[in-house]
Amino acid sequence: MKKISRRTIPRTLLYLRTLESLIKEGRYTVSSGELARITGLTDVQIRKDISNFGRVGTPRIGYKTRELKNILKDYVLPENIIRMVLFGAGSLGTAILKYPGFRKQRLKISAAFDKDKRKTGKTINGVKVYPVERAPEVIRKSRVDIGIIAVPSEHGQEVADLMVGSGLKGIVNFAPVSLNLPENVSARDIDLSIEFLALYCDTRM
Amino acid sequence: MKKISRRTIPRTLLYLRTLESLIKEGRYTVSSGELARITGLTDVQIRKDISNFGRVGTPRIGYKTRELKNILKDYVLPENIIRMVLFGAGSLGTAILKYPGFRKQRLKISAAFDKDKRKTGKTINGVKVYPVERAPEVIRKSRVDIGIIAVPSEHGQEVADLMVGSGLKGIVNFAPVSLNLPENVSARDIDLSIEFLALYCDTRM
DNA sequence: TTGTAATCGTTACAAATTTCACGATTTTTA
DNA sequence: TAAAAATCGTGAAATTTGTAACGATTACAA
């Protein structure tokens, strides 16, 4: 299995999203050129990315939407559901729990945790909110893959430590703080202020 | 003014965040090595990024936290407040309206818009929710820089068109759909499913 | 059946980004 | 005062990423 370059992965997920939308519209085929117009990337890049996954297109026609979707899925989607847990049932945490886009993807939030006793015990969008103390136990019991940090930044590190201690290997961190993590744990930081300010810089150049 | 490479901008914003935190702890100086340990980047990359902004460090000492902060600010933060508007006052929109990290940065949401008459008229965290029809008028009146899309994906494009029509030059798009935008409008897409799935791929490699 | 147009896949090329290596500078210490 | 230690800044090398060019392939039309 060919090694896939770091940046092609999110692009491939984007192709998948696009293909699913085209399939829903009833489209049977699509060319790299059209995918380029839709996604804002270039046709060459799309062909090159797809060539990682084998010779799958047909000259003069393009790609069969369903076939390409299935091939890409093999590389970037897991066979089973990805189980996630969420820390922090504030407004951001609640928004994540209610996010409708996870259902189609194979993403599922198994449990949520919060420090605040007024929030624990509730169920938000079908997900139970436990007190943080129960996190290690609940995580171990249900084979969780990814943890989400949606707590105030001053508690980010302690929550991260708790996750690492419970065996999680992937963290998505919405708290605007740099986490100190062991080598074998992957993280993805989403700092809204940085996203917005970076966009602002883009508009000025 | 030297041209700053695309990827150094978000890193510079990260340095700024880190410096502000160090300053709050009372630190006067910091070395590239320590910034590297905190942020997870390498010391060379940090020195090289900073060298874009002039010779500001002192050998054997490192960087003065306040001085470096002020210099970086000049390059990546605007003089004035950045005004933003939000489309979609659902749970994600509400979370963005309540996001506490914007206050320290120079980011301010001036107004929100929603289609749903049950949501309009309210005020969420001090921000008034208007019916979408009033968007062009409100945007023009208050010199807005950036628009945020937090509506269901099937309405993403129409909202984007409305934003472009109202003169916005930057869009942050949380809807999992590719927007068709004119050349002169910058966009940043944040698709939560893609973020989570990409992280999952990272954990498997 | 042959020619033509559209599109893919791939090799070579270019650009951007990161890493390396090391000289220069400054503080501290002997 | 001279040597040592720590750190910066930077040109060059290496790597990664993206782009261009173009031959190969296929469907379709004449």
CSV table of C-alpha atoms in Angstrom, one decimal, chain B residues 34-166:
chain,number,residue,atom,x,y,z
B,34,GLU,CA,11.4,26.7,25.1
B,35,LEU,CA,8.9,28.1,22.6
B,36,ALA,CA,9.5,24.9,20.7
B,37,ARG,CA,8.9,22.7,23.7
B,38,ILE,CA,5.7,24.5,24.4
B,39,THR,CA,4.3,24.6,20.9
B,40,GLY,CA,5.5,21.3,19.6
B,41,LEU,CA,7.4,22.9,16.7
B,42,THR,CA,11.2,23.0,16.3
B,43,ASP,CA,13.4,25.7,17.5
B,44,VAL,CA,14.9,26.4,14.1
B,45,GLN,CA,11.5,26.9,12.6
B,46,ILE,CA,10.6,29.3,15.3
B,47,ARG,CA,13.8,31.3,14.8
B,48,LYS,CA,13.3,31.3,11.1
B,49,ASP,CA,9.7,32.5,11.4
B,50,ILE,CA,10.7,35.2,13.8
B,51,SER,CA,13.6,36.3,11.6
B,52,ASN,CA,11.0,37.5,9.1
B,53,PHE,CA,10.2,40.3,11.4
B,54,GLY,CA,13.7,41.5,12.0
B,55,ARG,CA,16.6,40.8,14.4
B,56,VAL,CA,14.8,40.8,17.6
B,57,GLY,CA,16.4,38.1,19.8
B,58,THR,CA,19.5,38.3,22.0
B,59,PRO,CA,22.1,35.5,21.9
B,60,ARG,CA,22.4,33.7,25.2
B,61,ILE,CA,19.1,35.2,26.4
B,62,GLY,CA,16.4,34.5,23.8
B,63,TYR,CA,13.5,36.9,23.1
B,64,LYS,CA,12.0,39.4,25.4
B,65,THR,CA,8.4,38.3,25.7
B,66,ARG,CA,6.7,41.7,25.6
B,67,GLU,CA,9.0,43.0,22.9
B,68,LEU,CA,8.4,40.0,20.7
B,69,LYS,CA,4.7,40.1,21.3
B,70,ASN,CA,4.5,43.7,20.1
B,71,ILE,CA,6.6,43.0,17.0
B,72,LEU,CA,4.5,40.0,16.0
B,73,LYS,CA,1.3,41.9,16.6
B,74,ASP,CA,2.3,44.5,14.1
B,75,TYR,CA,2.5,41.9,11.4
B,76,VAL,CA,-0.5,39.7,12.0
B,77,LEU,CA,-3.0,41.6,14.1
B,78,PRO,CA,-4.9,44.5,12.7
B,79,GLU,CA,-4.9,48.0,14.3
B,80,ASN,CA,-8.6,48.1,14.6
B,81,ILE,CA,-11.1,45.6,15.7
B,82,ILE,CA,-12.1,43.0,13.1
B,83,ARG,CA,-15.9,43.0,12.7
B,84,MET,CA,-17.7,39.8,11.9
B,85,VAL,CA,-21.2,38.7,11.2
B,86,LEU,CA,-22.6,35.3,11.8
B,87,PHE,CA,-25.2,33.5,9.7
B,88,GLY,CA,-27.1,30.7,11.5
B,89,ALA,CA,-28.1,31.0,15.2
B,90,GLY,CA,-28.4,27.3,15.8
B,91,SER,CA,-26.3,25.4,18.3
B,92,LEU,CA,-23.0,25.9,16.5
B,93,GLY,CA,-23.8,29.6,15.8
B,94,THR,CA,-24.7,30.1,19.4
B,95,ALA,CA,-21.5,28.5,20.5
B,96,ILE,CA,-19.5,30.9,18.3
B,97,LEU,CA,-21.5,33.8,19.7
B,98,LYS,CA,-20.6,32.7,23.2
B,99,TYR,CA,-17.0,31.8,22.4
B,100,PRO,CA,-14.9,33.5,25.1
B,101,GLY,CA,-11.6,33.6,23.2
B,102,PHE,CA,-12.6,36.5,20.9
B,103,ARG,CA,-12.6,39.1,23.5
B,104,LYS,CA,-8.8,39.2,24.1
B,105,GLN,CA,-8.2,39.1,20.4
B,106,ARG,CA,-9.5,41.9,18.4
B,107,LEU,CA,-12.4,40.0,17.1
B,108,LYS,CA,-16.0,41.1,17.5
B,109,ILE,CA,-19.2,39.7,16.2
B,110,SER,CA,-21.4,42.7,15.3
B,111,ALA,CA,-24.6,40.9,14.3
B,112,ALA,CA,-26.2,37.5,13.7
B,113,PHE,CA,-28.7,36.5,11.2
B,114,ASP,CA,-31.2,33.6,11.0
B,115,LYS,CA,-34.0,32.5,8.8
B,116,ASP,CA,-36.1,31.2,11.6
B,117,LYS,CA,-38.5,33.8,13.0
B,118,ARG,CA,-38.4,32.1,16.4
B,119,LYS,CA,-34.7,33.0,16.7
B,120,THR,CA,-34.7,36.5,15.3
B,121,GLY,CA,-35.2,39.4,17.6
B,122,LYS,CA,-33.4,37.7,20.5
B,123,THR,CA,-30.0,38.8,21.8
B,124,ILE,CA,-27.4,36.1,22.3
B,125,ASN,CA,-24.4,37.1,24.4
B,126,GLY,CA,-25.0,40.8,23.6
B,127,VAL,CA,-25.4,40.2,19.8
B,128,LYS,CA,-28.7,40.8,18.2
B,129,VAL,CA,-30.1,38.2,15.8
B,130,TYR,CA,-31.7,39.7,12.7
B,131,PRO,CA,-33.8,38.1,10.0
B,132,VAL,CA,-31.5,37.3,7.0
B,133,GLU,CA,-33.3,39.7,4.8
B,134,ARG,CA,-31.8,42.6,6.7
B,135,ALA,CA,-28.2,41.3,6.3
B,136,PRO,CA,-27.1,43.5,3.4
B,137,GLU,CA,-28.3,46.6,5.1
B,138,VAL,CA,-26.8,45.8,8.5
B,139,ILE,CA,-23.5,44.6,7.0
B,140,ARG,CA,-23.1,47.8,5.0
B,141,LYS,CA,-24.0,50.0,7.9
B,142,SER,CA,-21.3,48.6,10.2
B,143,ARG,CA,-18.1,48.0,8.1
B,144,VAL,CA,-17.9,44.3,8.6
B,145,ASP,CA,-14.8,42.4,7.5
B,146,ILE,CA,-15.6,38.7,7.8
B,147,GLY,CA,-18.7,36.5,7.6
B,148,ILE,CA,-19.2,33.2,9.3
B,149,ILE,CA,-21.4,30.5,7.9
B,150,ALA,CA,-23.0,28.3,10.5
B,151,VAL,CA,-26.1,27.3,8.6
B,152,PRO,CA,-27.1,23.8,7.4
B,153,SER,CA,-25.0,22.9,4.3
B,154,GLU,CA,-28.0,23.1,1.9
B,155,HIS,CA,-28.1,26.8,2.6
B,156,GLY,CA,-24.4,27.5,2.6
B,157,GLN,CA,-24.2,28.7,-1.0
B,158,GLU,CA,-27.1,31.1,-0.8
B,159,VAL,CA,-25.7,32.6,2.4
B,160,ALA,CA,-22.3,32.9,0.7
B,161,ASP,CA,-23.9,34.7,-2.2
B,162,LEU,CA,-25.6,37.1,0.1
B,163,MET,CA,-22.3,37.8,1.9
B,164,VAL,CA,-20.5,38.4,-1.4
B,165,GLY,CA,-23.3,40.6,-2.5
B,166,SER,CA,-23.0,42.6,0.7
